[in-house]
Coordinates of C-alpha atoms in Angstrom, one line a residue:
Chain A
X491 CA 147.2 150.9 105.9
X492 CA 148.8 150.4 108.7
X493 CA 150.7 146.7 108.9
X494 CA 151.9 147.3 112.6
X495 CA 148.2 147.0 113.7
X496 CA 148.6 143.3 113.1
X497 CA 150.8 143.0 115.7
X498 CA 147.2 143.9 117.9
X499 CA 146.3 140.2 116.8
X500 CA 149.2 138.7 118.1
X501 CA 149.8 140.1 121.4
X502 CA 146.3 140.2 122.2
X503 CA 146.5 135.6 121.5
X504 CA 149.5 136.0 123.6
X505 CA 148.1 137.9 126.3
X506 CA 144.5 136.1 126.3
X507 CA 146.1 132.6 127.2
X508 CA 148.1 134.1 129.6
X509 CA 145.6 135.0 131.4
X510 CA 143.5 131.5 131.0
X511 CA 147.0 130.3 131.9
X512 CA 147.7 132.7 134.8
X513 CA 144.0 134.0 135.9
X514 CA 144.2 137.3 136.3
X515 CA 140.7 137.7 135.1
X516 CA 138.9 134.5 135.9
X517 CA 138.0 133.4 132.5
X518 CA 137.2 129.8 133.6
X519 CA 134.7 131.6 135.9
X520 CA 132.6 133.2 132.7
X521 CA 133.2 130.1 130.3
X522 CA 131.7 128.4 133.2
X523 CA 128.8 130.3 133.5
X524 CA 127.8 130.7 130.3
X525 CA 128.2 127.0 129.5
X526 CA 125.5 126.0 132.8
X527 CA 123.4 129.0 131.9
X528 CA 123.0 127.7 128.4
X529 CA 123.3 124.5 128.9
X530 CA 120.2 124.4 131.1
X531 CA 118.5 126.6 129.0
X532 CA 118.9 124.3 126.2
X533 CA 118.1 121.4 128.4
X534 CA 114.5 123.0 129.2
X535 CA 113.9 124.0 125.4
X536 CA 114.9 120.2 124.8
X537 CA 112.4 119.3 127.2
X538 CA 109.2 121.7 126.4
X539 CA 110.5 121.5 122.5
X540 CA 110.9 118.0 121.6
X541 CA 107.2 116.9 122.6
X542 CA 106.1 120.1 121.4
X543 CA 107.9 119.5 117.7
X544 CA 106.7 115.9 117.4
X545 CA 103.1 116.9 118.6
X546 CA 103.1 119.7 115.8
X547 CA 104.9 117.4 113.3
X548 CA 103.0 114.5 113.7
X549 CA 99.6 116.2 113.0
X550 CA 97.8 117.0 110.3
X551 CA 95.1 120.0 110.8
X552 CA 94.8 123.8 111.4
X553 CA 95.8 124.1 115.3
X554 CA 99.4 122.2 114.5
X555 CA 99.6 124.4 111.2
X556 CA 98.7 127.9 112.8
X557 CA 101.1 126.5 115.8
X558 CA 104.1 125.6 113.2
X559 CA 103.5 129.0 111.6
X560 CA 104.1 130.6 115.2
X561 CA 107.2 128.4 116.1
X562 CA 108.7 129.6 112.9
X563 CA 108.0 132.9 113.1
X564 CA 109.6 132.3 117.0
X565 CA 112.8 131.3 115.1
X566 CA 113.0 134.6 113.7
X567 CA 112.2 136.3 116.4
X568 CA 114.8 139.2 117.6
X569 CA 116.6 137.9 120.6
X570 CA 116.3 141.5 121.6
X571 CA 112.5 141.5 121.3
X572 CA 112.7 138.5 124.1
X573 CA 115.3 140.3 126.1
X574 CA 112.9 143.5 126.2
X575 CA 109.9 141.6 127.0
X576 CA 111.4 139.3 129.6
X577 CA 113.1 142.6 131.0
X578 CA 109.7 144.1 131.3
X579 CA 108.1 140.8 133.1
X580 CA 110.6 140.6 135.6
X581 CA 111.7 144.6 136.4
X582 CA 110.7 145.5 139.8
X583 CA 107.2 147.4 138.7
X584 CA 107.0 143.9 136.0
X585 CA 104.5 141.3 136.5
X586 CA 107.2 138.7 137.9
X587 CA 108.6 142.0 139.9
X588 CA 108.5 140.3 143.6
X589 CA 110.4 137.7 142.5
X590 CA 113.4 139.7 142.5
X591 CA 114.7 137.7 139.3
X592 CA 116.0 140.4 137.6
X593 CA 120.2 140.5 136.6
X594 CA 120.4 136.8 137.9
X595 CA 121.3 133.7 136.1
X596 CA 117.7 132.8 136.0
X597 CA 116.8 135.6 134.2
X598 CA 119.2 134.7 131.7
X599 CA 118.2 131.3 131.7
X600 CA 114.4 132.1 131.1
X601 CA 115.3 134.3 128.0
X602 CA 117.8 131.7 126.7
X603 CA 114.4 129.4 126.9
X604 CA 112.0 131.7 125.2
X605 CA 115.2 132.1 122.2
X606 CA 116.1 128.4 122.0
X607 CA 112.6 126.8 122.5
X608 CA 111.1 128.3 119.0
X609 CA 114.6 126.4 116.9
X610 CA 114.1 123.3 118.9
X611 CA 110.1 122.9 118.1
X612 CA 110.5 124.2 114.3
X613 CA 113.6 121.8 113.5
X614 CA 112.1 119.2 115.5
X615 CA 108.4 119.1 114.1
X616 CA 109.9 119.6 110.9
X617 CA 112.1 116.0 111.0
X618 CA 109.3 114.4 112.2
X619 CA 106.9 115.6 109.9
X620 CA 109.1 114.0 107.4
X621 CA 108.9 110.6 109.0
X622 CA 106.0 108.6 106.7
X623 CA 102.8 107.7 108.4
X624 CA 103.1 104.3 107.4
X625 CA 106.2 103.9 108.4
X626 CA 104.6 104.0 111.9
X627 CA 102.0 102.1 110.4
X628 CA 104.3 99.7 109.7
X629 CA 105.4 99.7 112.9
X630 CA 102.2 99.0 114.6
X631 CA 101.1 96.1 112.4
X632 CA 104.6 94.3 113.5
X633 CA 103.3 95.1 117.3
X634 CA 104.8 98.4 118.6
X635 CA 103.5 100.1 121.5
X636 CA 102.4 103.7 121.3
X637 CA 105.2 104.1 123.1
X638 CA 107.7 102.7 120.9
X639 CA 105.7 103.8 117.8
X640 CA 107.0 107.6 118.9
X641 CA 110.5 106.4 119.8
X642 CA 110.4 104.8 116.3
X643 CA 109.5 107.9 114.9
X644 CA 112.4 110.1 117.1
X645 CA 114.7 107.7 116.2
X646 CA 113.9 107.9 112.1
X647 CA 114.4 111.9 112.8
X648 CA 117.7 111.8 114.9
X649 CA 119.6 114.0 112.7
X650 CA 117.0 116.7 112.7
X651 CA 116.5 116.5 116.5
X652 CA 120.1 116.5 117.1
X653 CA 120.6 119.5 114.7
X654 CA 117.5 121.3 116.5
X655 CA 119.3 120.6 120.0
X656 CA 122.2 122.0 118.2
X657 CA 120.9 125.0 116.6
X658 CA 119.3 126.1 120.0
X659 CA 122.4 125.8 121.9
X660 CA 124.2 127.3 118.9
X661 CA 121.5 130.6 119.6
X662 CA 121.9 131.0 122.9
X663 CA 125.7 130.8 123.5
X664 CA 126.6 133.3 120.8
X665 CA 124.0 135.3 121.9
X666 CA 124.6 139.0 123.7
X667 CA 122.2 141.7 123.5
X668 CA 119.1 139.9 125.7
X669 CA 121.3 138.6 127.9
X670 CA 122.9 142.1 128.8
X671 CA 119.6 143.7 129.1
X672 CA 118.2 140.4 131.5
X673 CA 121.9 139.6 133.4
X674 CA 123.2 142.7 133.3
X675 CA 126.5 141.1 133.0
X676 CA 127.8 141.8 136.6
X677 CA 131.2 140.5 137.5
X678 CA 131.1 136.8 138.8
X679 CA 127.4 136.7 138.8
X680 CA 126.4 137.5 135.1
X681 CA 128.9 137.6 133.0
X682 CA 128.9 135.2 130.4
X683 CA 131.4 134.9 127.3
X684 CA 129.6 136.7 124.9
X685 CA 128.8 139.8 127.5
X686 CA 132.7 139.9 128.9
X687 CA 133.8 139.7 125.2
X688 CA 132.0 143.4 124.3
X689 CA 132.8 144.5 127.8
X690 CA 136.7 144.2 127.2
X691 CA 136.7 145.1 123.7
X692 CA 135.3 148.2 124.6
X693 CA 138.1 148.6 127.4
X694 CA 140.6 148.2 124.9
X695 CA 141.6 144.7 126.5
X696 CA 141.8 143.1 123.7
X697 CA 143.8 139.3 125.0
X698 CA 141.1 138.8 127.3
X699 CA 138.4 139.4 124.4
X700 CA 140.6 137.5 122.2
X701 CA 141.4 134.4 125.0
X702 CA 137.3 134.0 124.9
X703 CA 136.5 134.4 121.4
X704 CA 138.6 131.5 120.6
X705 CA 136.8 129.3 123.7
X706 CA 133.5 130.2 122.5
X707 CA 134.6 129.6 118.5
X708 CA 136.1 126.1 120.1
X709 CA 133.0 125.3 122.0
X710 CA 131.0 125.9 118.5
X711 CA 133.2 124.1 116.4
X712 CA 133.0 120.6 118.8
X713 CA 129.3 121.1 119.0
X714 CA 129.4 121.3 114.8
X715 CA 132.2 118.1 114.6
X716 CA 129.2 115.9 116.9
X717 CA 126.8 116.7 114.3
X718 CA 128.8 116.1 111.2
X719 CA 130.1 113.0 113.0
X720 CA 126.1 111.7 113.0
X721 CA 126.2 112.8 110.0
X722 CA 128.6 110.9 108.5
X723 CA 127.4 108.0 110.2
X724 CA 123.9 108.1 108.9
X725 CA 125.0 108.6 105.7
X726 CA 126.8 105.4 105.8
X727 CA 123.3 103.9 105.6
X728 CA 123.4 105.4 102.1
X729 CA 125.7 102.9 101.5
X730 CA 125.8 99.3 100.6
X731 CA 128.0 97.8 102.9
X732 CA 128.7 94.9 101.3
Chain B
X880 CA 88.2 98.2 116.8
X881 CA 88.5 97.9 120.6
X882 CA 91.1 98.0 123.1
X883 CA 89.4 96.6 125.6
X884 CA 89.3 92.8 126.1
X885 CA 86.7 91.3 124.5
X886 CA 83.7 90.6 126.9
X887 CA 81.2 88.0 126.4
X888 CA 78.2 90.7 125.4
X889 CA 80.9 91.1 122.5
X890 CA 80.9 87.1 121.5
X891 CA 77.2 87.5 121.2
X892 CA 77.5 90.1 118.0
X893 CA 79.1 86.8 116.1
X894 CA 77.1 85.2 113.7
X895 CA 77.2 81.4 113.5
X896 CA 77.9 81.4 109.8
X897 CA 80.9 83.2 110.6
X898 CA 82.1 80.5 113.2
X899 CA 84.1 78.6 110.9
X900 CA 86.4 81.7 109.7
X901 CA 89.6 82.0 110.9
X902 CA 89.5 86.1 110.8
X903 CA 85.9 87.5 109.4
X904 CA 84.5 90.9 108.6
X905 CA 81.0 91.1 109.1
X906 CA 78.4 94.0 107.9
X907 CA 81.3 96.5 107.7
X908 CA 80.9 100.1 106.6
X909 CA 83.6 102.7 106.8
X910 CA 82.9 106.0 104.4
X911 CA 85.8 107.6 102.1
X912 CA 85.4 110.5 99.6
X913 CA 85.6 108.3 96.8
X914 CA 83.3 105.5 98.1
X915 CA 81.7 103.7 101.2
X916 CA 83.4 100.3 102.0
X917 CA 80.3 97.7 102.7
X918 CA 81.2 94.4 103.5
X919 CA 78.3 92.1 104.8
X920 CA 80.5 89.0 105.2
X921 CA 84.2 88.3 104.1
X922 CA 86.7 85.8 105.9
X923 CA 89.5 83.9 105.6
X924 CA 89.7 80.2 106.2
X925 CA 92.9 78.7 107.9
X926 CA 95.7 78.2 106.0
X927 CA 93.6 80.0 103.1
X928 CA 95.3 82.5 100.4
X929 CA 92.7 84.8 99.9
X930 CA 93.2 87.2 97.3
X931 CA 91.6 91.0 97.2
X932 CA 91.3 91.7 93.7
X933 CA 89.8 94.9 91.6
X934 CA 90.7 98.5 89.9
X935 CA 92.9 100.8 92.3
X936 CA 90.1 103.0 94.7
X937 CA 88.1 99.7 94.8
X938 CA 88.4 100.0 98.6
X939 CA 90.6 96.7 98.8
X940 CA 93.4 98.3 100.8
X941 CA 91.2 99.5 103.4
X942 CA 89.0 96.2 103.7
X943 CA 93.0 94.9 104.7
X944 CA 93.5 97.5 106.8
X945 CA 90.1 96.7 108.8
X946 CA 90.9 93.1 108.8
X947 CA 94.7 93.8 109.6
X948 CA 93.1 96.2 112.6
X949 CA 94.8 98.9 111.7
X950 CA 91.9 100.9 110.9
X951 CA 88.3 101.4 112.7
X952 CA 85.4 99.9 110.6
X953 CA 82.6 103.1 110.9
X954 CA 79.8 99.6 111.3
X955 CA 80.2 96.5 112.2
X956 CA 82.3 93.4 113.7
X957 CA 86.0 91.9 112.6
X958 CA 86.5 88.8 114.8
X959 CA 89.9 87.0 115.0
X960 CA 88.9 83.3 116.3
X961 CA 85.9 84.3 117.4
X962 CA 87.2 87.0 119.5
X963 CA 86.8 90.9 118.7
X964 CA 89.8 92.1 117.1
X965 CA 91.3 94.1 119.1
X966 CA 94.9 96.7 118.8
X967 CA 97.1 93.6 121.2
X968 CA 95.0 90.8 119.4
X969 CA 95.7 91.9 115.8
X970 CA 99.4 92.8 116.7
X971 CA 99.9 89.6 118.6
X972 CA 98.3 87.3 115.5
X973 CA 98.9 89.7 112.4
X974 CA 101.9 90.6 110.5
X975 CA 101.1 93.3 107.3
X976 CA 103.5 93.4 104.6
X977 CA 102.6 97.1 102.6
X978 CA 103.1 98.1 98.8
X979 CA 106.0 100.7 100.2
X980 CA 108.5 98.4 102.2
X981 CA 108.9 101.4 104.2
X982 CA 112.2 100.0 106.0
X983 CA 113.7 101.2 109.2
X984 CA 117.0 102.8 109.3
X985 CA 119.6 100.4 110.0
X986 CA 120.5 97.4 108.3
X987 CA 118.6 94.1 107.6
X988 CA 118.8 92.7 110.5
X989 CA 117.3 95.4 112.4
X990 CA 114.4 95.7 110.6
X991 CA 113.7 91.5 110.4
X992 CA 114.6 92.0 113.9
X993 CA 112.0 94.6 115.0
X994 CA 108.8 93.0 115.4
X995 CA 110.8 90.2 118.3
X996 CA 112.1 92.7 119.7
X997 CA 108.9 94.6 120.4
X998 CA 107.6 91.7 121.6
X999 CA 110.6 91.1 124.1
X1000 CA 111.8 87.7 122.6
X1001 CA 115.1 87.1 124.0
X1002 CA 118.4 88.2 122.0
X1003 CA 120.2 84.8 121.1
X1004 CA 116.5 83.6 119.6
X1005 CA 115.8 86.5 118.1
X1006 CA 119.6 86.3 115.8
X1007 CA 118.9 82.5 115.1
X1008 CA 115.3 83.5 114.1
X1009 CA 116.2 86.3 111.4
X1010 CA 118.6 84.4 109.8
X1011 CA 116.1 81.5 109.5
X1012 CA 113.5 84.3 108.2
X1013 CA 116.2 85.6 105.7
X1014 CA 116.9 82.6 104.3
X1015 CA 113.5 81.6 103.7
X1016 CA 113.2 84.4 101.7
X1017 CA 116.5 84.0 99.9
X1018 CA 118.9 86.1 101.9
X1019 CA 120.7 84.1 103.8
X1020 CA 123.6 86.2 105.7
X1021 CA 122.3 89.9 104.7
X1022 CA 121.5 90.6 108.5
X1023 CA 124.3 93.5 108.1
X1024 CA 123.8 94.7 104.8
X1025 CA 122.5 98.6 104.6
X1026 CA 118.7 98.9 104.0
X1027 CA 119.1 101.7 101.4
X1028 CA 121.9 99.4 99.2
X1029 CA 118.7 97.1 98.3
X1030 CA 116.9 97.1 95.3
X1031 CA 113.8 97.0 95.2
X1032 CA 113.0 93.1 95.2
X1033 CA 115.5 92.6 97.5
X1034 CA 113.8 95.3 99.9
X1035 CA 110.5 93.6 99.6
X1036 CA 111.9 90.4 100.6
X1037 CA 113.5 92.0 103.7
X1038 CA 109.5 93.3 104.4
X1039 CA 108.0 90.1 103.8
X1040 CA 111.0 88.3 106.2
X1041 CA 110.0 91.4 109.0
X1042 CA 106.5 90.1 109.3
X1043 CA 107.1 85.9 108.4
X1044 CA 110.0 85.7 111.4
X1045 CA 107.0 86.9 113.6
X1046 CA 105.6 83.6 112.8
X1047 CA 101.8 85.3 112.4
X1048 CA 98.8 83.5 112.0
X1049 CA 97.5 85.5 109.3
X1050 CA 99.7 87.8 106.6
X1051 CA 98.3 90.6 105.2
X1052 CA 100.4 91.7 101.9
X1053 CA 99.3 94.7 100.3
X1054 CA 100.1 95.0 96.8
X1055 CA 103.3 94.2 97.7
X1056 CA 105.4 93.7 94.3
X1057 CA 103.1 96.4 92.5
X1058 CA 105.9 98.9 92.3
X1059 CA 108.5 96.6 90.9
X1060 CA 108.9 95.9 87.0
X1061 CA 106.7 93.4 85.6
X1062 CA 109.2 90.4 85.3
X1063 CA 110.4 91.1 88.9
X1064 CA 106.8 91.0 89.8
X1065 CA 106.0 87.4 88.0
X1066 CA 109.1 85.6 89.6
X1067 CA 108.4 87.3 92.9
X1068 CA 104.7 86.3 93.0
X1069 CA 105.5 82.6 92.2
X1070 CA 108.4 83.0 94.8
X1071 CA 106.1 84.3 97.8
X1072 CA 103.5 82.3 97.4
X1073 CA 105.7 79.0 97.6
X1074 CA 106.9 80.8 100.9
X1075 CA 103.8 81.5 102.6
X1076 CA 102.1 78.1 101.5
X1077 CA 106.0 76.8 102.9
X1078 CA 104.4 78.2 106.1
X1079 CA 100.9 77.2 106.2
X1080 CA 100.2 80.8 107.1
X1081 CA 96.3 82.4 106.2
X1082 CA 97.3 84.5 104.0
X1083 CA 95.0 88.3 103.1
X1084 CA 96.6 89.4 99.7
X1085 CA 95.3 92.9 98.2
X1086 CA 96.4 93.1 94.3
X1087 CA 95.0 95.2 91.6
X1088 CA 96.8 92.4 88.9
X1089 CA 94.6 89.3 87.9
X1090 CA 98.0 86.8 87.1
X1091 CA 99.6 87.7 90.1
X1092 CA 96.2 86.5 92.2
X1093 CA 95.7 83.6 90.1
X1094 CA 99.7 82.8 90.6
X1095 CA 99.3 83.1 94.1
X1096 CA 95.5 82.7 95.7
X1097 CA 93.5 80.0 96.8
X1098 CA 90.4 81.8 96.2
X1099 CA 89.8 85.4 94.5
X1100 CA 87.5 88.2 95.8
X1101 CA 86.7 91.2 93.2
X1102 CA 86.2 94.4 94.5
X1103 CA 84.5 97.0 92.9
X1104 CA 83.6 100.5 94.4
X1105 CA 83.8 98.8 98.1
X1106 CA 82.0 96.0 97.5
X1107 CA 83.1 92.4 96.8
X1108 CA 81.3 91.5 93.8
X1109 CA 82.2 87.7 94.2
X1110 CA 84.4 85.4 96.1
X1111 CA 85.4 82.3 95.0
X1112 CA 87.7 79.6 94.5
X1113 CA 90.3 80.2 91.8
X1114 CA 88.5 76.9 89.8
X1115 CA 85.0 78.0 90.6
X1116 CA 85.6 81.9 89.5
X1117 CA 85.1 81.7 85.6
X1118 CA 82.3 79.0 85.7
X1119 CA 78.5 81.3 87.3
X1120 CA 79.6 84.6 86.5
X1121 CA 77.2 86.6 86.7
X1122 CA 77.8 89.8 86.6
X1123 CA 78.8 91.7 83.4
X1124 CA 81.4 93.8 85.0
X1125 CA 83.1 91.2 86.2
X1126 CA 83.1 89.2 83.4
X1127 CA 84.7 92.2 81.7
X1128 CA 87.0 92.8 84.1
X1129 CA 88.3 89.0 84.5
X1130 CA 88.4 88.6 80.5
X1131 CA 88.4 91.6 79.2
X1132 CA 86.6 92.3 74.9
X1133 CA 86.7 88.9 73.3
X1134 CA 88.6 87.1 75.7
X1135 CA 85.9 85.8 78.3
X1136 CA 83.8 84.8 74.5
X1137 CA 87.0 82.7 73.6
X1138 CA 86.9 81.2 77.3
X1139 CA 83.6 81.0 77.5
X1140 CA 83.5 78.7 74.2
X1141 CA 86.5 76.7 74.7
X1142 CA 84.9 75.5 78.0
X1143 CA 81.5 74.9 76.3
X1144 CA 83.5 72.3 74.0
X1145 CA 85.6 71.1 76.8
X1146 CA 82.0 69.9 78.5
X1147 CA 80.9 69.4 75.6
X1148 CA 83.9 66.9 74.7
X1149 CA 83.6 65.4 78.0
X1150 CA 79.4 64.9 77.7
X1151 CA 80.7 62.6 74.1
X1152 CA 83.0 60.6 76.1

């Protein structure tokens, strides 16, 4: 074994926040890019998800159940499935062709949605299946609004929601092998952590790998502390206070 | 049940027998796998305590349902005042108390809280107004106390609080101490009813437990496969029955023979004197 190798681990933390110090390479630039790339994408899962999950989990009959049974399935699905089919919609012969969509941040975007959007309506539908139906009952008897009967009903299901927001985000940030095939990961345009992280490992530049790992570890880890932080919180209801 | 205002080719479906109800059911029918609710006539007096009484799947918790306007009757009218019950009518006027508390997340005072705050009652009455709820059902200063740190007595105060600090017209309670322990259930039942007549509230009460309607009702309806058999006054109940099944179910083998008998000699006594 060789016990000088180690000493790969240390230069390479040494170099990689040297250069986020320095900016040889502009790291900012990717961590950048690949926090408003999926950020938005989990933003528009959010959006299409959320209804969708408390549609499917509010209902009771074979459309929501053959519906459910696809959005789990979506959870599972191979991010490299999506990237090939959303690859195939937008090359130049591809239905979307024209649009010229292809190795933009849109692209990347659009496959984020179709990864995220399946974990957002599963997690969500599944929390507000778990909400009673008379506790909305309940809630209409004492003169909520439609309306307010849903927000009831969200609100009841926070921790799921916020752990299906969560788990989206969590999918698409860590993910690489869609987004290469969709972005392309081209310099300043494309190149998001995950994609700049194989790219250097493979040059042998390990610090700059190394300098992003940790960012995209750190972004993880805050995301993870939010949720436990709810968490905790809601489990104070557990509690007597008195 | 109809959103829709209630127009005057609406008033014309309600009977003038009915006109002295304060909330009445009129030739209801609603079908359910196990039976078909039909009601031709059942209402509640002001100020009344009405009690729904009969085996569980009698159809008792759906007759409160319809009246509570929570659920659409298949036939037929259910009239608040002389209006058509509608969803804003029966949420405006109605306040149902269930056999679940089903509380919200939060502490007491949220959940006491809710119902004003649906209704957009203004924050400095609605704090005075739960703690004059909670201590009218023996909880004064809980209003931060955790919802799932109750028992659950104490939880089914907090539910009947939720819908009293509304100040309804007309309180629907169903079954509401039936999954609490039996001596829990016989100080509670003396308990709420002193609270709601406290209130002069008209009060729908669905039990499947005879003492506990006699401890708290005015009058008694028995239910049996979604009909009401009889609907009396409390006094009035044991003196014309006639129907077998409902003298069995009031006073069960010898029972109704022993009751039967000792109010024979009680006339009987009184004739003599």
């Amino acid at each position: 074994m060789n016990l000088s190798g180690l000493q790969l681990f240390t230069d390479a933390f040494i170099d990689g926040f040297e250069m986020l110090a320095v900016g040889t390479v502009d790291l900012w630039h990717i961590i950048l890019t690949s926090l408003q790339v999926s950020g938005l994408a989990t933003g528009i899962a959010v959006f299409i998800g959320i209804p969708a999950g408390y549609w499917l989990g509010s209902r009771r009959n074979v459309r929501r159940f053959t519906a459910l049974v696809i959005a789990n399935a979506g959870m599972g699905l191979p991010p490299i499935v999506a990237g090939l089919f959303v690859s195939m919609l937008l090359s130049r012969s591809g239905v979307f062709g024209g649009l010229g969509l292809l190795y933009t941040r849109p692209a990347i975007v659009i496959v984020q949605v179709v990864i995220a959007t399946p974990v957002v309506v599963a997690l969500t539908a599944s929390g507000i299946s778990a909400v009673p139906t008379q506790l909305r009952l309940q809630a209409r008897s004492l003169g909520a609004s439609r309306f307010q009967e849903v927000a009831l009903a969200v609100r009841e299901a926070r921790l799921s929601i916020l752990g299906a927001v969560a788990g989206g985000f969590g999918a698409v940030i860590s993910e690489v092998g869609a987004v290469q095939m969709v972005g392309g990961n081209l310099a300043g345009q494309t190149q998001v952590m995950t994609t700049a992280i194989m790219q250097f490992t493979r040059m042998g530049r390990f610090g700059v790998a190394m300098a992003l790992s940790v960012i995209l570890l750190a972004i993880i880890v805050v995301v993870n502390i939010i949720i436990t932080y709810e968490q905790v919180r809601d489990e104070r209801y557990t509690k007597a206070l008195s | 049940m109809r959103d829709s205002a209630t127009s005057k080719t609406d008033m014309r479906v309600i009977s003038s027998q009915a006109a002295h109800y304060k909330l009445v059911a009129e030739q209801i029918t609603l079908d359910y796998p196990d039976f078909c609710l039909q009601i031709k006539r059942f209402g509640l007096k002001s100020g009344e305590i009405v009690t729904l009484l009969g085996p569980s799947g009698s159809g008792k918790s759906t007759l409160l349902m319809c009246l509570a306007g929570l659920e659409s009757p298949k036939t037929g009218t259910v009239c608040l005042e002389g209006s058509l019950l509608t969803r804003s009518l029966a949420q405006k006027h109605i306040a149902t108390v269930f056999q679940t508390p089903y509380l919200f997340k939060g502490n007491v005072g949220y959940n006491v809280g809710y119902g004003l705050r649906m209704r957009k009652v203004p924050k400095s009455e609605i704090k005075a107004r739960i703690a004059e709820a909670l201590d009218l059902v023996g909880l004064k200063g809980w209003e931060r106390r955790s919802i799932l740190g109750l028992s659950g007595g104490e939880a089914q105060r907090v539910a009947l609080a939720r819908g009293l600090v509304l100040s309804p017209q007309i309180m629907m309670l169903d079954e509401p101490l039936s999954s609490l322990d039996e001596a829990l259930r016989k100080t509670l039942s003396v308990e709420f009813s002193e609270i709601l007549r406290s209130q002069k509230v008209t009060v729908l009460y669905v039990t499947h437990s005879k003492q506990e309607a006699f401890t708290v009702s005015d009058s008694v309806a028995i239910m049996k496969s979604g009909q009401i058999l009889v609907h009396d006054r409390i006094k009035n109940l044991f003196t014309d029955l006639q129907d077998p099944w409902v003298q069995n179910f009031l006073t069960p083998d010898d029972w109704w023979l022993k009751v039967k008998k000792l109010s024979e000699a009680v006339s009987s006594t009184k004739e003599s004197q």
